Amino acid sequence: MDIQRLREIFDRESSFAIVAGGDYTIDEMGASLALYLTLSSLGKDVSVISTKQPIVEVSNLVGIDKVKSGYESKNGDLVVSFPYKGDEIGKVSYTLEAGFLNIIVKPKENALSFGEKDVLFRRNGEAPRVLIVIGVKRLSELSSIFNIEALKDTTIVNIDKAGNNEGFGDVVMIGQSASSVSEQVTNVMLSLAYPIDPDVAQNLLSGIVYATSDFQSSMTSSLAFEMAGILLRSGAIREGVSPIRSQIRR
């Protein structure tokens, strides 16, 4: 684990994006949100992203409401998107009035089928200075979020469990004996001497508990037990997984 290099990157840079893999579980999302909360508390500009809609199982994770479906650069272009169905939009124009730019969408014939709640606002443009991927197996998986070519100047930190990860990135942390990414992220945060508050601890412990089937899986590592003890002392509360889910994951 190249902690010194990671420390230099995290100390030097201020713009971060964290991407949870498209097949994330409580483990990957818990680790992603723990990093998001910690880096945000250190004054960093952080985004947390996943193309997968939040699932019920992660609804109790702290910060889940901050997850976006795409990267929004503060310095990029502001894009206003309207649903487009058939041939219903007849004209799009704009006016300047009282310091506001008004975009006017006129229907061709009948009323428009969408309303204010259907209009999307997002920023496109610059890539983050640092991209942390959690459980992302291949670089190509990021193509739905970023222009891969635009990431050439981005430092990529790849954190995952052992498996079919292709090992892309500038800093690669693939735990060969780890039972969860949450225990790996906990270990990284401790090595960097980053604070672990109760919310961060709860997210990480939830990830470890899920990945290890409440520590019943034969694949549970010694690191998982060690990190769980530290997280409990940091304010996390142990909440067991359901018997049905535990049986499925064994």
JSON list of C-alpha atoms in Angstrom, two decimals:
[
{"chain": "A", "resi": 1, "resn": "MET", "atom": "CA", "xyz": [0.00, 0.00, 0.00]},
{"chain": "A", "resi": 2, "resn": "ASP", "atom": "CA", "xyz": [1.69, 3.19, -1.24]},
{"chain": "A", "resi": 3, "resn": "ILE", "atom": "CA", "xyz": [0.55, 5.46, 1.59]},
{"chain": "A", "resi": 4, "resn": "GLN", "atom": "CA", "xyz": [3.27, 8.06, 1.14]},
{"chain": "A", "resi": 5, "resn": "ARG", "atom": "CA", "xyz": [2.32, 8.63, -2.48]},
{"chain": "A", "resi": 6, "resn": "LEU", "atom": "CA", "xyz": [-1.35, 8.75, -1.58]},
{"chain": "A", "resi": 7, "resn": "ARG", "atom": "CA", "xyz": [-0.63, 11.26, 1.18]},
{"chain": "A", "resi": 8, "resn": "GLU", "atom": "CA", "xyz": [1.21, 13.53, -1.27]},
{"chain": "A", "resi": 9, "resn": "ILE", "atom": "CA", "xyz": [-1.68, 13.37, -3.75]},
{"chain": "A", "resi": 10, "resn": "PHE", "atom": "CA", "xyz": [-4.36, 14.03, -1.14]},
{"chain": "A", "resi": 11, "resn": "ASP", "atom": "CA", "xyz": [-2.41, 16.88, 0.44]},
{"chain": "A", "resi": 12, "resn": "ARG", "atom": "CA", "xyz": [-1.59, 18.53, -2.89]},
{"chain": "A", "resi": 13, "resn": "GLU", "atom": "CA", "xyz": [-4.88, 18.31, -4.77]},
{"chain": "A", "resi": 14, "resn": "SER", "atom": "CA", "xyz": [-8.22, 19.96, -3.96]},
{"chain": "A", "resi": 15, "resn": "SER", "atom": "CA", "xyz": [-10.60, 18.54, -6.60]},
{"chain": "A", "resi": 16, "resn": "PHE", "atom": "CA", "xyz": [-11.77, 14.93, -6.16]},
{"chain": "A", "resi": 17, "resn": "ALA", "atom": "CA", "xyz": [-14.38, 12.64, -7.66]},
{"chain": "A", "resi": 18, "resn": "ILE", "atom": "CA", "xyz": [-15.28, 9.26, -6.16]},
{"chain": "A", "resi": 19, "resn": "VAL", "atom": "CA", "xyz": [-16.97, 6.68, -8.37]},
{"chain": "A", "resi": 20, "resn": "ALA", "atom": "CA", "xyz": [-18.67, 3.58, -6.96]},
{"chain": "A", "resi": 21, "resn": "GLY", "atom": "CA", "xyz": [-18.78, 0.70, -9.44]},
{"chain": "A", "resi": 22, "resn": "GLY", "atom": "CA", "xyz": [-21.97, 0.02, -11.37]},
{"chain": "A", "resi": 23, "resn": "ASP", "atom": "CA", "xyz": [-22.53, -3.22, -9.44]},
{"chain": "A", "resi": 24, "resn": "TYR", "atom": "CA", "xyz": [-21.90, -1.67, -6.05]},
{"chain": "A", "resi": 25, "resn": "THR", "atom": "CA", "xyz": [-23.18, -3.13, -2.79]},
{"chain": "A", "resi": 26, "resn": "ILE", "atom": "CA", "xyz": [-23.33, -1.61, 0.70]},
{"chain": "A", "resi": 27, "resn": "ASP", "atom": "CA", "xyz": [-19.62, -2.35, 0.89]},
{"chain": "A", "resi": 28, "resn": "GLU", "atom": "CA", "xyz": [-18.54, -0.25, -2.10]},
{"chain": "A", "resi": 29, "resn": "MET", "atom": "CA", "xyz": [-21.03, 2.55, -1.45]},
{"chain": "A", "resi": 30, "resn": "GLY", "atom": "CA", "xyz": [-20.26, 2.67, 2.26]},
{"chain": "A", "resi": 31, "resn": "ALA", "atom": "CA", "xyz": [-16.54, 3.02, 1.49]},
{"chain": "A", "resi": 32, "resn": "SER", "atom": "CA", "xyz": [-17.22, 5.67, -1.18]},
{"chain": "A", "resi": 33, "resn": "LEU", "atom": "CA", "xyz": [-19.37, 7.79, 1.12]},
{"chain": "A", "resi": 34, "resn": "ALA", "atom": "CA", "xyz": [-16.90, 7.45, 3.98]},
{"chain": "A", "resi": 35, "resn": "LEU", "atom": "CA", "xyz": [-14.18, 8.90, 1.75]},
{"chain": "A", "resi": 36, "resn": "TYR", "atom": "CA", "xyz": [-16.57, 11.60, 0.54]},
{"chain": "A", "resi": 37, "resn": "LEU", "atom": "CA", "xyz": [-17.43, 12.69, 4.09]},
{"chain": "A", "resi": 38, "resn": "THR", "atom": "CA", "xyz": [-13.81, 12.65, 5.22]},
{"chain": "A", "resi": 39, "resn": "LEU", "atom": "CA", "xyz": [-12.36, 14.56, 2.28]},
{"chain": "A", "resi": 40, "resn": "SER", "atom": "CA", "xyz": [-15.21, 17.09, 2.45]},
{"chain": "A", "resi": 41, "resn": "SER", "atom": "CA", "xyz": [-14.47, 17.67, 6.15]},
{"chain": "A", "resi": 42, "resn": "LEU", "atom": "CA", "xyz": [-10.86, 18.43, 5.16]},
{"chain": "A", "resi": 43, "resn": "GLY", "atom": "CA", "xyz": [-12.02, 21.24, 2.88]},
{"chain": "A", "resi": 44, "resn": "LYS", "atom": "CA", "xyz": [-11.70, 19.37, -0.42]},
{"chain": "A", "resi": 45, "resn": "ASP", "atom": "CA", "xyz": [-14.07, 19.81, -3.37]},
{"chain": "A", "resi": 46, "resn": "VAL", "atom": "CA", "xyz": [-15.53, 16.30, -3.64]},
{"chain": "A", "resi": 47, "resn": "SER", "atom": "CA", "xyz": [-18.16, 14.63, -5.82]},
{"chain": "A", "resi": 48, "resn": "VAL", "atom": "CA", "xyz": [-19.47, 11.09, -5.32]},
{"chain": "A", "resi": 49, "resn": "ILE", "atom": "CA", "xyz": [-20.87, 9.41, -8.42]},
{"chain": "A", "resi": 50, "resn": "SER", "atom": "CA", "xyz": [-22.60, 6.23, -9.50]},
{"chain": "A", "resi": 51, "resn": "THR", "atom": "CA", "xyz": [-24.53, 5.45, -12.66]},
{"chain": "A", "resi": 52, "resn": "LYS", "atom": "CA", "xyz": [-26.62, 2.95, -10.69]},
{"chain": "A", "resi": 53, "resn": "GLN", "atom": "CA", "xyz": [-29.68, 4.33, -8.93]},
{"chain": "A", "resi": 54, "resn": "PRO", "atom": "CA", "xyz": [-29.45, 4.07, -5.12]},
{"chain": "A", "resi": 55, "resn": "ILE", "atom": "CA", "xyz": [-30.83, 0.73, -3.93]},
{"chain": "A", "resi": 56, "resn": "VAL", "atom": "CA", "xyz": [-32.92, 0.26, -0.79]},
{"chain": "A", "resi": 57, "resn": "GLU", "atom": "CA", "xyz": [-30.07, -1.45, 1.05]},
{"chain": "A", "resi": 58, "resn": "VAL", "atom": "CA", "xyz": [-27.91, 1.70, 1.00]},
{"chain": "A", "resi": 59, "resn": "SER", "atom": "CA", "xyz": [-30.64, 4.14, 2.01]},
{"chain": "A", "resi": 60, "resn": "ASN", "atom": "CA", "xyz": [-29.38, 4.35, 5.61]},
{"chain": "A", "resi": 61, "resn": "LEU", "atom": "CA", "xyz": [-25.81, 5.24, 4.66]},
{"chain": "A", "resi": 62, "resn": "VAL", "atom": "CA", "xyz": [-24.84, 8.77, 5.68]},
{"chain": "A", "resi": 63, "resn": "GLY", "atom": "CA", "xyz": [-24.46, 10.99, 2.61]},
{"chain": "A", "resi": 64, "resn": "ILE", "atom": "CA", "xyz": [-26.40, 8.79, 0.18]},
{"chain": "A", "resi": 65, "resn": "ASP", "atom": "CA", "xyz": [-28.37, 11.88, -0.87]},
{"chain": "A", "resi": 66, "resn": "LYS", "atom": "CA", "xyz": [-25.12, 13.39, -2.21]},
{"chain": "A", "resi": 67, "resn": "VAL", "atom": "CA", "xyz": [-24.61, 10.69, -4.86]},
{"chain": "A", "resi": 68, "resn": "LYS", "atom": "CA", "xyz": [-24.89, 12.04, -8.42]},
{"chain": "A", "resi": 69, "resn": "SER", "atom": "CA", "xyz": [-25.33, 10.18, -11.69]},
{"chain": "A", "resi": 70, "resn": "GLY", "atom": "CA", "xyz": [-22.65, 12.26, -13.43]},
{"chain": "A", "resi": 71, "resn": "TYR", "atom": "CA", "xyz": [-19.68, 14.51, -12.77]},
{"chain": "A", "resi": 72, "resn": "GLU", "atom": "CA", "xyz": [-20.52, 18.18, -12.31]},
{"chain": "A", "resi": 73, "resn": "SER", "atom": "CA", "xyz": [-17.53, 20.44, -12.74]},
{"chain": "A", "resi": 74, "resn": "LYS", "atom": "CA", "xyz": [-17.81, 23.83, -11.09]},
{"chain": "A", "resi": 75, "resn": "ASN", "atom": "CA", "xyz": [-15.78, 25.32, -13.93]},
{"chain": "A", "resi": 76, "resn": "GLY", "atom": "CA", "xyz": [-17.40, 23.48, -16.83]},
{"chain": "A", "resi": 77, "resn": "ASP", "atom": "CA", "xyz": [-20.30, 24.40, -19.11]},
{"chain": "A", "resi": 78, "resn": "LEU", "atom": "CA", "xyz": [-23.76, 24.59, -17.57]},
{"chain": "A", "resi": 79, "resn": "VAL", "atom": "CA", "xyz": [-26.09, 22.36, -19.60]},
{"chain": "A", "resi": 80, "resn": "VAL", "atom": "CA", "xyz": [-29.88, 22.69, -19.35]},
{"chain": "A", "resi": 81, "resn": "SER", "atom": "CA", "xyz": [-31.62, 19.57, -20.65]},
{"chain": "A", "resi": 82, "resn": "PHE", "atom": "CA", "xyz": [-35.25, 19.20, -21.66]},
{"chain": "A", "resi": 83, "resn": "PRO", "atom": "CA", "xyz": [-37.06, 15.94, -22.48]},
{"chain": "A", "resi": 84, "resn": "TYR", "atom": "CA", "xyz": [-37.54, 15.67, -26.24]},
{"chain": "A", "resi": 85, "resn": "LYS", "atom": "CA", "xyz": [-40.50, 13.65, -27.45]},
{"chain": "A", "resi": 86, "resn": "GLY", "atom": "CA", "xyz": [-41.29, 13.40, -31.11]},
{"chain": "A", "resi": 87, "resn": "ASP", "atom": "CA", "xyz": [-41.79, 16.80, -32.71]},
{"chain": "A", "resi": 88, "resn": "GLU", "atom": "CA", "xyz": [-43.44, 18.74, -29.90]},
{"chain": "A", "resi": 89, "resn": "ILE", "atom": "CA", "xyz": [-40.85, 21.55, -29.53]},
{"chain": "A", "resi": 90, "resn": "GLY", "atom": "CA", "xyz": [-41.38, 24.20, -32.13]},
{"chain": "A", "resi": 91, "resn": "LYS", "atom": "CA", "xyz": [-38.82, 26.83, -31.14]},
{"chain": "A", "resi": 92, "resn": "VAL", "atom": "CA", "xyz": [-36.17, 27.52, -28.52]},
{"chain": "A", "resi": 93, "resn": "SER", "atom": "CA", "xyz": [-35.11, 31.11, -27.90]},
{"chain": "A", "resi": 94, "resn": "TYR", "atom": "CA", "xyz": [-33.80, 33.29, -25.08]},
{"chain": "A", "resi": 95, "resn": "THR", "atom": "CA", "xyz": [-34.24, 36.76, -23.64]},
{"chain": "A", "resi": 96, "resn": "LEU", "atom": "CA", "xyz": [-32.24, 38.87, -21.20]},
{"chain": "A", "resi": 97, "resn": "GLU", "atom": "CA", "xyz": [-34.39, 40.46, -18.52]},
{"chain": "A", "resi": 98, "resn": "ALA", "atom": "CA", "xyz": [-33.53, 42.06, -15.16]},
{"chain": "A", "resi": 99, "resn": "GLY", "atom": "CA", "xyz": [-30.18, 40.31, -15.02]},
{"chain": "A", "resi": 100, "resn": "PHE", "atom": "CA", "xyz": [-31.59, 36.89, -15.92]},
{"chain": "A", "resi": 101, "resn": "LEU", "atom": "CA", "xyz": [-31.14, 34.76, -19.03]},
{"chain": "A", "resi": 102, "resn": "ASN", "atom": "CA", "xyz": [-34.54, 33.26, -19.86]},
{"chain": "A", "resi": 103, "resn": "ILE", "atom": "CA", "xyz": [-34.61, 30.18, -22.09]},
{"chain": "A", "resi": 104, "resn": "ILE", "atom": "CA", "xyz": [-37.97, 29.94, -23.82]},
{"chain": "A", "resi": 105, "resn": "VAL", "atom": "CA", "xyz": [-39.24, 26.61, -25.14]},
{"chain": "A", "resi": 106, "resn": "LYS", "atom": "CA", "xyz": [-42.35, 26.94, -27.31]},
{"chain": "A", "resi": 107, "resn": "PRO", "atom": "CA", "xyz": [-44.47, 23.95, -28.32]},
{"chain": "A", "resi": 108, "resn": "LYS", "atom": "CA", "xyz": [-45.11, 23.31, -31.98]},
{"chain": "A", "resi": 109, "resn": "GLU", "atom": "CA", "xyz": [-48.82, 22.68, -31.54]},
{"chain": "A", "resi": 110, "resn": "ASN", "atom": "CA", "xyz": [-50.15, 21.27, -28.29]},
{"chain": "A", "resi": 111, "resn": "ALA", "atom": "CA", "xyz": [-48.87, 21.87, -24.76]},
{"chain": "A", "resi": 112, "resn": "LEU", "atom": "CA", "xyz": [-45.46, 20.52, -23.84]},
{"chain": "A", "resi": 113, "resn": "SER", "atom": "CA", "xyz": [-45.54, 17.07, -22.22]},
{"chain": "A", "resi": 114, "resn": "PHE", "atom": "CA", "xyz": [-42.90, 18.00, -19.59]},
{"chain": "A", "resi": 115, "resn": "GLY", "atom": "CA", "xyz": [-42.79, 20.49, -16.75]},
{"chain": "A", "resi": 116, "resn": "GLU", "atom": "CA", "xyz": [-40.28, 22.22, -14.49]},
{"chain": "A", "resi": 117, "resn": "LYS", "atom": "CA", "xyz": [-39.50, 19.05, -12.52]},
{"chain": "A", "resi": 118, "resn": "ASP", "atom": "CA", "xyz": [-38.34, 17.32, -15.72]},
{"chain": "A", "resi": 119, "resn": "VAL", "atom": "CA", "xyz": [-35.71, 19.93, -16.60]},
{"chain": "A", "resi": 120, "resn": "LEU", "atom": "CA", "xyz": [-32.16, 18.87, -15.73]},
{"chain": "A", "resi": 121, "resn": "PHE", "atom": "CA", "xyz": [-29.20, 21.11, -14.91]},
{"chain": "A", "resi": 122, "resn": "ARG", "atom": "CA", "xyz": [-25.64, 19.80, -14.98]},
{"chain": "A", "resi": 123, "resn": "ARG", "atom": "CA", "xyz": [-22.09, 20.94, -15.61]},
{"chain": "A", "resi": 124, "resn": "ASN", "atom": "CA", "xyz": [-19.86, 19.36, -18.22]},
{"chain": "A", "resi": 125, "resn": "GLY", "atom": "CA", "xyz": [-16.23, 20.04, -18.83]},
{"chain": "A", "resi": 126, "resn": "GLU", "atom": "CA", "xyz": [-13.18, 19.66, -16.72]},
{"chain": "A", "resi": 127, "resn": "ALA", "atom": "CA", "xyz": [-12.18, 16.31, -15.30]},
{"chain": "A", "resi": 128, "resn": "PRO", "atom": "CA", "xyz": [-11.34, 16.12, -11.58]},
{"chain": "A", "resi": 129, "resn": "ARG", "atom": "CA", "xyz": [-7.73, 16.35, -10.50]},
{"chain": "A", "resi": 130, "resn": "VAL", "atom": "CA", "xyz": [-8.06, 13.08, -8.60]},
{"chain": "A", "resi": 131, "resn": "LEU", "atom": "CA", "xyz": [-10.45, 10.25, -9.40]},
{"chain": "A", "resi": 132, "resn": "ILE", "atom": "CA", "xyz": [-10.96, 7.55, -6.76]},
{"chain": "A", "resi": 133, "resn": "VAL", "atom": "CA", "xyz": [-12.71, 4.44, -8.08]},
{"chain": "A", "resi": 134, "resn": "ILE", "atom": "CA", "xyz": [-14.20, 1.92, -5.66]},
{"chain": "A", "resi": 135, "resn": "GLY", "atom": "CA", "xyz": [-15.09, -1.46, -7.12]},
{"chain": "A", "resi": 136, "resn": "VAL", "atom": "CA", "xyz": [-14.68, -0.32, -10.75]},
{"chain": "A", "resi": 137, "resn": "LYS", "atom": "CA", "xyz": [-13.25, -3.29, -12.64]},
{"chain": "A", "resi": 138, "resn": "ARG", "atom": "CA", "xyz": [-12.26, -1.72, -15.95]},
{"chain": "A", "resi": 139, "resn": "LEU", "atom": "CA", "xyz": [-11.34, 1.76, -17.14]},
{"chain": "A", "resi": 140, "resn": "SER", "atom": "CA", "xyz": [-13.98, 1.45, -19.88]},
{"chain": "A", "resi": 141, "resn": "GLU", "atom": "CA", "xyz": [-16.70, 1.42, -17.19]},
{"chain": "A", "resi": 142, "resn": "LEU", "atom": "CA", "xyz": [-16.03, 5.13, -16.67]},
{"chain": "A", "resi": 143, "resn": "SER", "atom": "CA", "xyz": [-16.94, 6.04, -20.27]},
{"chain": "A", "resi": 144, "resn": "SER", "atom": "CA", "xyz": [-20.57, 6.71, -19.32]},
{"chain": "A", "resi": 145, "resn": "ILE", "atom": "CA", "xyz": [-19.38, 9.39, -16.86]},
{"chain": "A", "resi": 146, "resn": "PHE", "atom": "CA", "xyz": [-16.22, 10.85, -18.40]},
{"chain": "A", "resi": 147, "resn": "ASN", "atom": "CA", "xyz": [-14.54, 11.25, -21.73]},
{"chain": "A", "resi": 148, "resn": "ILE", "atom": "CA", "xyz": [-11.76, 8.75, -21.09]},
{"chain": "A", "resi": 149, "resn": "GLU", "atom": "CA", "xyz": [-9.31, 10.87, -23.11]},
{"chain": "A", "resi": 150, "resn": "ALA", "atom": "CA", "xyz": [-10.03, 13.81, -20.78]},
{"chain": "A", "resi": 151, "resn": "LEU", "atom": "CA", "xyz": [-8.73, 11.76, -17.85]},
{"chain": "A", "resi": 152, "resn": "LYS", "atom": "CA", "xyz": [-5.16, 11.69, -19.17]},
{"chain": "A", "resi": 153, "resn": "ASP", "atom": "CA", "xyz": [-4.11, 14.38, -16.68]},
{"chain": "A", "resi": 154, "resn": "THR", "atom": "CA", "xyz": [-6.21, 12.97, -13.82]},
{"chain": "A", "resi": 155, "resn": "THR", "atom": "CA", "xyz": [-4.59, 10.92, -11.06]},
{"chain": "A", "resi": 156, "resn": "ILE", "atom": "CA", "xyz": [-6.61, 7.72, -10.70]},
{"chain": "A", "resi": 157, "resn": "VAL", "atom": "CA", "xyz": [-6.69, 5.80, -7.40]},
{"chain": "A", "resi": 158, "resn": "ASN", "atom": "CA", "xyz": [-8.10, 2.28, -7.86]},
{"chain": "A", "resi": 159, "resn": "ILE", "atom": "CA", "xyz": [-9.39, 0.55, -4.69]},
{"chain": "A", "resi": 160, "resn": "ASP", "atom": "CA", "xyz": [-10.94, -2.92, -4.95]},
{"chain": "A", "resi": 161, "resn": "LYS", "atom": "CA", "xyz": [-10.96, -6.45, -3.64]},
{"chain": "A", "resi": 162, "resn": "ALA", "atom": "CA", "xyz": [-9.12, -9.21, -5.47]},
{"chain": "A", "resi": 163, "resn": "GLY", "atom": "CA", "xyz": [-10.88, -10.50, -8.56]},
{"chain": "A", "resi": 164, "resn": "ASN", "atom": "CA", "xyz": [-11.19, -9.44, -12.16]},
{"chain": "A", "resi": 165, "resn": "ASN", "atom": "CA", "xyz": [-10.03, -5.83, -11.71]},
{"chain": "A", "resi": 166, "resn": "GLU", "atom": "CA", "xyz": [-7.70, -5.00, -14.60]},
{"chain": "A", "resi": 167, "resn": "GLY", "atom": "CA", "xyz": [-5.44, -2.95, -12.32]},
{"chain": "A", "resi": 168, "resn": "PHE", "atom": "CA", "xyz": [-5.67, 0.41, -14.09]},
{"chain": "A", "resi": 169, "resn": "GLY", "atom": "CA", "xyz": [-4.73, 3.70, -12.46]},
{"chain": "A", "resi": 170, "resn": "ASP", "atom": "CA", "xyz": [-1.78, 5.55, -10.95]},
{"chain": "A", "resi": 171, "resn": "VAL", "atom": "CA", "xyz": [-2.23, 4.19, -7.43]},
{"chain": "A", "resi": 172, "resn": "VAL", "atom": "CA", "xyz": [-3.65, 0.66, -7.36]},
{"chain": "A", "resi": 173, "resn": "MET", "atom": "CA", "xyz": [-4.85, -0.83, -4.07]},
{"chain": "A", "resi": 174, "resn": "ILE", "atom": "CA", "xyz": [-6.34, -4.25, -4.70]},
{"chain": "A", "resi": 175, "resn": "GLY", "atom": "CA", "xyz": [-6.47, -6.20, -1.46]},
{"chain": "A", "resi": 176, "resn": "GLN", "atom": "CA", "xyz": [-5.52, -9.76, -2.30]},
{"chain": "A", "resi": 177, "resn": "SER", "atom": "CA", "xyz": [-6.67, -11.09, 1.08]},
{"chain": "A", "resi": 178, "resn": "ALA", "atom": "CA", "xyz": [-9.25, -8.42, 1.96]},
{"chain": "A", "resi": 179, "resn": "SER", "atom": "CA", "xyz": [-12.86, -9.44, 2.47]},
{"chain": "A", "resi": 180, "resn": "SER", "atom": "CA", "xyz": [-14.22, -5.93, 1.83]},
{"chain": "A", "resi": 181, "resn": "VAL", "atom": "CA", "xyz": [-13.22, -2.61, 0.35]},
{"chain": "A", "resi": 182, "resn": "SER", "atom": "CA", "xyz": [-14.55, -0.93, 3.49]},
{"chain": "A", "resi": 183, "resn": "GLU", "atom": "CA", "xyz": [-11.86, -2.54, 5.66]},
{"chain": "A", "resi": 184, "resn": "GLN", "atom": "CA", "xyz": [-9.24, -1.41, 3.12]},
{"chain": "A", "resi": 185, "resn": "VAL", "atom": "CA", "xyz": [-10.51, 2.18, 3.13]},
{"chain": "A", "resi": 186, "resn": "THR", "atom": "CA", "xyz": [-10.57, 2.16, 6.95]},
{"chain": "A", "resi": 187, "resn": "ASN", "atom": "CA", "xyz": [-6.96, 1.01, 6.95]},
{"chain": "A", "resi": 188, "resn": "VAL", "atom": "CA", "xyz": [-6.00, 3.72, 4.45]},
{"chain": "A", "resi": 189, "resn": "MET", "atom": "CA", "xyz": [-7.67, 6.43, 6.53]},
{"chain": "A", "resi": 190, "resn": "LEU", "atom": "CA", "xyz": [-5.91, 5.26, 9.67]},
{"chain": "A", "resi": 191, "resn": "SER", "atom": "CA", "xyz": [-2.56, 5.17, 7.84]},
{"chain": "A", "resi": 192, "resn": "LEU", "atom": "CA", "xyz": [-3.16, 8.75, 6.66]},
{"chain": "A", "resi": 193, "resn": "ALA", "atom": "CA", "xyz": [-4.16, 9.76, 10.21]},
{"chain": "A", "resi": 194, "resn": "TYR", "atom": "CA", "xyz": [-7.50, 11.04, 8.92]},
{"chain": "A", "resi": 195, "resn": "PRO", "atom": "CA", "xyz": [-10.29, 11.56, 11.46]},
{"chain": "A", "resi": 196, "resn": "ILE", "atom": "CA", "xyz": [-12.99, 8.89, 11.62]},
{"chain": "A", "resi": 197, "resn": "ASP", "atom": "CA", "xyz": [-16.16, 10.40, 13.05]},
{"chain": "A", "resi": 198, "resn": "PRO", "atom": "CA", "xyz": [-19.25, 8.32, 13.98]},
{"chain": "A", "resi": 199, "resn": "ASP", "atom": "CA", "xyz": [-20.92, 8.83, 10.57]},
{"chain": "A", "resi": 200, "resn": "VAL", "atom": "CA", "xyz": [-17.82, 7.73, 8.67]},
{"chain": "A", "resi": 201, "resn": "ALA", "atom": "CA", "xyz": [-17.34, 4.82, 11.06]},
{"chain": "A", "resi": 202, "resn": "GLN", "atom": "CA", "xyz": [-20.94, 3.68, 10.62]},
{"chain": "A", "resi": 203, "resn": "ASN", "atom": "CA", "xyz": [-20.69, 3.69, 6.82]},
{"chain": "A", "resi": 204, "resn": "LEU", "atom": "CA", "xyz": [-17.49, 1.67, 6.91]},
{"chain": "A", "resi": 205, "resn": "LEU", "atom": "CA", "xyz": [-18.74, -0.83, 9.49]},
{"chain": "A", "resi": 206, "resn": "SER", "atom": "CA", "xyz": [-21.96, -1.31, 7.51]},
{"chain": "A", "resi": 207, "resn": "GLY", "atom": "CA", "xyz": [-19.84, -2.16, 4.48]},
{"chain": "A", "resi": 208, "resn": "ILE", "atom": "CA", "xyz": [-17.71, -4.67, 6.38]},
{"chain": "A", "resi": 209, "resn": "VAL", "atom": "CA", "xyz": [-20.74, -6.33, 8.01]},
{"chain": "A", "resi": 210, "resn": "TYR", "atom": "CA", "xyz": [-22.45, -6.71, 4.65]},
{"chain": "A", "resi": 211, "resn": "ALA", "atom": "CA", "xyz": [-19.41, -8.04, 2.80]},
{"chain": "A", "resi": 212, "resn": "THR", "atom": "CA", "xyz": [-18.63, -10.60, 5.51]},
{"chain": "A", "resi": 213, "resn": "SER", "atom": "CA", "xyz": [-22.25, -11.67, 6.18]},
{"chain": "A", "resi": 214, "resn": "ASP", "atom": "CA", "xyz": [-21.98, -10.28, 9.70]},
{"chain": "A", "resi": 215, "resn": "PHE", "atom": "CA", "xyz": [-18.52, -11.83, 10.11]},
{"chain": "A", "resi": 216, "resn": "GLN", "atom": "CA", "xyz": [-19.90, -15.32, 9.43]},
{"chain": "A", "resi": 217, "resn": "SER", "atom": "CA", "xyz": [-18.32, -15.78, 6.00]},
{"chain": "A", "resi": 218, "resn": "SER", "atom": "CA", "xyz": [-15.30, -18.09, 5.88]},
{"chain": "A", "resi": 219, "resn": "MET", "atom": "CA", "xyz": [-13.62, -15.42, 3.72]},
{"chain": "A", "resi": 220, "resn": "THR", "atom": "CA", "xyz": [-13.65, -12.85, 6.54]},
{"chain": "A", "resi": 221, "resn": "SER", "atom": "CA", "xyz": [-10.11, -11.53, 6.94]},
{"chain": "A", "resi": 222, "resn": "SER", "atom": "CA", "xyz": [-8.26, -10.71, 10.14]},
{"chain": "A", "resi": 223, "resn": "LEU", "atom": "CA", "xyz": [-8.10, -7.11, 8.91]},
{"chain": "A", "resi": 224, "resn": "ALA", "atom": "CA", "xyz": [-11.91, -6.96, 8.87]},
{"chain": "A", "resi": 225, "resn": "PHE", "atom": "CA", "xyz": [-12.07, -7.87, 12.57]},
{"chain": "A", "resi": 226, "resn": "GLU", "atom": "CA", "xyz": [-9.29, -5.43, 13.42]},
{"chain": "A", "resi": 227, "resn": "MET", "atom": "CA", "xyz": [-10.85, -2.53, 11.54]},
{"chain": "A", "resi": 228, "resn": "ALA", "atom": "CA", "xyz": [-14.33, -3.33, 12.90]},
{"chain": "A", "resi": 229, "resn": "GLY", "atom": "CA", "xyz": [-13.04, -2.98, 16.46]},
{"chain": "A", "resi": 230, "resn": "ILE", "atom": "CA", "xyz": [-11.56, 0.43, 15.67]},
{"chain": "A", "resi": 231, "resn": "LEU", "atom": "CA", "xyz": [-14.79, 1.57, 13.98]},
{"chain": "A", "resi": 232, "resn": "LEU", "atom": "CA", "xyz": [-16.87, 0.49, 16.98]},
{"chain": "A", "resi": 233, "resn": "ARG", "atom": "CA", "xyz": [-14.60, 2.53, 19.23]},
{"chain": "A", "resi": 234, "resn": "SER", "atom": "CA", "xyz": [-15.06, 5.46, 16.83]},
{"chain": "A", "resi": 235, "resn": "GLY", "atom": "CA", "xyz": [-18.82, 5.48, 17.37]},
{"chain": "A", "resi": 236, "resn": "ALA", "atom": "CA", "xyz": [-20.24, 2.94, 14.92]},
{"chain": "A", "resi": 237, "resn": "ILE", "atom": "CA", "xyz": [-23.08, 0.66, 16.01]},
{"chain": "A", "resi": 238, "resn": "ARG", "atom": "CA", "xyz": [-23.07, -2.94, 14.89]},
{"chain": "A", "resi": 239, "resn": "GLU", "atom": "CA", "xyz": [-26.21, -3.84, 12.94]},
{"chain": "A", "resi": 240, "resn": "GLY", "atom": "CA", "xyz": [-26.38, -7.44, 11.73]},
{"chain": "A", "resi": 241, "resn": "VAL", "atom": "CA", "xyz": [-27.46, -8.50, 8.25]},
{"chain": "A", "resi": 242, "resn": "SER", "atom": "CA", "xyz": [-30.69, -10.41, 7.76]},
{"chain": "A", "resi": 243, "resn": "PRO", "atom": "CA", "xyz": [-30.49, -14.23, 7.90]},
{"chain": "A", "resi": 244, "resn": "ILE", "atom": "CA", "xyz": [-31.72, -14.53, 4.31]},
{"chain": "A", "resi": 245, "resn": "ARG", "atom": "CA", "xyz": [-29.08, -12.19, 2.92]},
{"chain": "A", "resi": 246, "resn": "SER", "atom": "CA", "xyz": [-26.42, -13.87, 5.04]},
{"chain": "A", "resi": 247, "resn": "GLN", "atom": "CA", "xyz": [-27.25, -17.26, 3.56]},
{"chain": "A", "resi": 248, "resn": "ILE", "atom": "CA", "xyz": [-27.19, -15.86, 0.02]},
{"chain": "A", "resi": 249, "resn": "ARG", "atom": "CA", "xyz": [-23.72, -14.33, 0.40]},
{"chain": "A", "resi": 250, "resn": "ARG", "atom": "CA", "xyz": [-22.02, -17.45, 1.84]}
]
